Amino acid sequence: MAIEQTFSIIKPNAVKKNVLGNIVEQFESNGLKIAACKLSLISKSKCEEFYAEHKARPFFGELVAFMTSGPVLLMVLSGENAVLKNREIMGATDPKKATVGTIRAKFGDSMGENAVHGSDSPTSAAREIALFFERNEIVNL
Ligand code: CMP
């Protein structure tokens, strides 16, 4: 299978818990590699653009406020079947429903503060990566 890229965010609540290494270890031990990475604060306008598909949802304002409340770790992850693999490693959106051992089950606090984001398709991955990374910031693995 071809190597695929996906976009990952370690969200402000997980950064505050000081578990970046633990989360990255879960990606790496499951065969994903970091192709790009930066610790960053996301602006309100960039966050609204990133989550544009959720604009009409009642939780949109809360989601943007939370995601801009502190630093996040932005990453491009690379590997075979990376989009699906990342979603399996993260677990269900709602930490209460996430399989034991997944990142969201371990470090998620609620549906909104669910520790990590991962692209839901290769098309979303391409859009999301381009929003946050220049081509020359991503290494070929
Ligand atoms: P994420 O993978 O970042 O994509 C969109 C986010 O919206 C999702 O994770 C959740 O954090 C958040 N979200 C989705 N549904 C709800 C909900 N019902 N209430 C609050 N937040 C939600």
Coordinates of C-alpha atoms and ligand atoms in Angstrom, one line a residue:
M1 CA 0.0 0.0 0.0
A2 CA 1.2 3.5 -0.8
I3 CA 2.4 5.8 2.0
E4 CA -0.3 8.3 3.0
Q5 CA -0.1 11.6 5.0
T6 CA -2.7 12.8 7.6
F7 CA -3.0 15.9 9.7
S8 CA -3.0 15.7 13.5
I9 CA -3.5 18.2 16.3
I10 CA -2.7 17.5 19.9
K11 CA -5.3 19.9 21.5
P12 CA -4.8 22.4 24.3
N13 CA -6.0 20.2 27.1
A14 CA -3.6 17.4 26.2
V15 CA -0.7 19.9 25.9
K16 CA -1.6 21.2 29.4
K17 CA -1.5 17.7 30.7
N18 CA 2.2 17.4 29.6
V19 CA 1.5 14.1 27.6
L20 CA 2.9 15.0 24.2
G21 CA 5.6 12.3 24.4
N22 CA 3.1 9.7 25.4
I23 CA 0.7 10.6 22.5
V24 CA 3.5 10.7 20.0
E25 CA 4.8 7.3 21.3
Q26 CA 1.3 5.9 20.5
F27 CA 1.6 7.1 16.9
E28 CA 5.1 5.9 16.5
S29 CA 4.6 2.5 18.0
N30 CA 1.7 2.0 15.6
G31 CA 3.8 2.7 12.5
L32 CA 3.2 6.4 11.9
K33 CA 6.1 8.8 11.5
I34 CA 6.2 12.6 12.1
A35 CA 6.8 14.3 8.7
A36 CA 6.2 17.8 10.1
C37 CA 5.6 19.2 13.6
K38 CA 5.2 22.6 15.3
L39 CA 4.0 23.8 18.6
S40 CA 1.7 26.8 17.9
L41 CA -1.2 29.0 18.9
I42 CA -3.9 29.0 16.3
S43 CA -5.6 32.3 15.5
K44 CA -9.4 32.6 15.7
S45 CA -9.7 33.2 12.0
K46 CA -7.5 30.2 11.0
C47 CA -9.4 28.0 13.5
E48 CA -12.8 29.1 12.0
E49 CA -11.5 28.3 8.5
F50 CA -10.2 24.9 9.7
Y51 CA -13.5 23.9 11.3
A52 CA -15.6 25.7 8.6
E53 CA -17.8 22.5 8.0
H54 CA -19.0 22.8 11.6
K55 CA -19.9 26.5 11.4
A56 CA -23.7 25.9 11.8
R57 CA -23.3 23.5 14.7
P58 CA -24.3 24.7 18.2
F59 CA -20.9 23.8 19.6
F60 CA -18.9 25.8 17.0
G61 CA -18.2 28.9 19.2
E62 CA -17.2 26.7 22.1
L63 CA -14.9 24.6 19.8
V64 CA -13.1 27.6 18.4
A65 CA -12.7 29.2 21.9
F66 CA -11.2 26.0 23.2
M67 CA -8.9 25.4 20.3
T68 CA -7.5 28.9 20.5
S69 CA -7.2 28.8 24.3
G70 CA -3.6 27.6 24.4
P71 CA -0.8 26.0 22.5
V72 CA -1.4 23.0 20.2
L73 CA 1.0 20.5 18.6
L74 CA 0.3 20.5 14.8
M75 CA 1.7 17.5 12.9
V76 CA 1.8 15.8 9.6
L77 CA 1.8 12.0 10.2
S78 CA 3.0 9.7 7.5
G79 CA 2.6 5.9 7.0
E80 CA 0.7 3.2 5.3
N81 CA -3.0 3.9 5.5
A82 CA -2.2 6.8 7.8
V83 CA -5.7 8.5 7.8
L84 CA -7.5 5.4 9.0
K85 CA -4.7 4.2 11.2
N86 CA -4.6 7.6 13.0
R87 CA -8.4 7.5 13.6
E88 CA -8.1 4.0 15.1
I89 CA -5.2 5.2 17.4
M90 CA -7.3 8.3 18.5
G91 CA -10.5 6.4 19.2
A92 CA -14.1 7.7 19.0
T93 CA -14.8 11.4 19.0
D94 CA -16.5 11.1 22.4
P95 CA -13.9 9.9 24.9
K96 CA -16.6 8.1 26.9
K97 CA -17.2 5.9 23.8
A98 CA -13.5 5.5 22.8
T99 CA -12.0 2.0 23.0
V100 CA -9.8 1.5 26.1
G101 CA -6.2 2.3 25.3
T102 CA -6.9 4.8 22.6
I103 CA -5.6 8.4 23.0
R104 CA -9.1 9.9 23.5
A105 CA -10.0 7.3 26.1
K106 CA -6.8 8.0 28.0
F107 CA -6.5 11.8 27.7
G108 CA -9.9 13.2 26.4
D109 CA -12.1 15.1 28.9
S110 CA -15.2 15.6 26.9
M111 CA -16.6 15.6 23.3
G112 CA -15.2 19.1 22.8
E113 CA -11.9 18.6 24.7
N114 CA -11.1 15.2 23.2
A115 CA -7.3 15.6 23.2
V116 CA -6.6 15.1 19.5
H117 CA -7.9 15.8 16.0
G118 CA -7.2 13.7 13.0
S119 CA -8.2 14.1 9.4
D120 CA -11.3 12.1 8.4
S121 CA -10.2 11.4 4.7
P122 CA -7.2 11.9 2.4
T123 CA -9.1 14.9 0.8
S124 CA -9.5 16.5 4.3
A125 CA -5.9 15.7 5.1
A126 CA -4.6 17.5 2.0
R127 CA -6.8 20.6 2.8
E128 CA -5.8 20.6 6.5
I129 CA -2.1 20.1 5.9
A130 CA -2.0 23.0 3.4
L131 CA -3.7 25.3 5.9
F132 CA -1.0 24.9 8.5
F133 CA 2.2 23.8 6.7
E134 CA 4.3 25.0 3.8
R135 CA 5.5 22.3 1.4
N136 CA 9.1 22.9 2.5
E137 CA 8.3 22.2 6.1
I138 CA 7.2 18.6 5.4
V139 CA 9.9 15.9 5.0
N140 CA 9.5 12.9 2.6
L141 CA 9.5 9.7 4.6
Ligands
CMP1 P1 -12.4 17.0 15.9 O1 -11.9 15.7 15.4 O2 -11.4 18.1 16.2 O3 -13.4 17.5 14.8 C1 -14.5 18.4 15.2 C2 -14.6 18.6 16.7 O4 -15.9 19.1 17.1 C3 -14.5 17.2 17.3 O5 -13.2 16.7 17.2 C4 -15.0 17.5 18.7 O6 -14.0 18.0 19.6 C5 -16.0 18.6 18.4 N1 -17.4 18.1 18.6 C6 -18.1 17.2 17.7 N2 -19.3 17.0 18.2 C7 -19.5 17.8 19.3 C8 -20.5 18.0 20.2 N3 -21.7 17.4 20.0 N4 -20.4 18.8 21.2 C9 -19.2 19.4 21.4 N5 -18.1 19.3 20.6 C10 -18.3 18.5 19.5

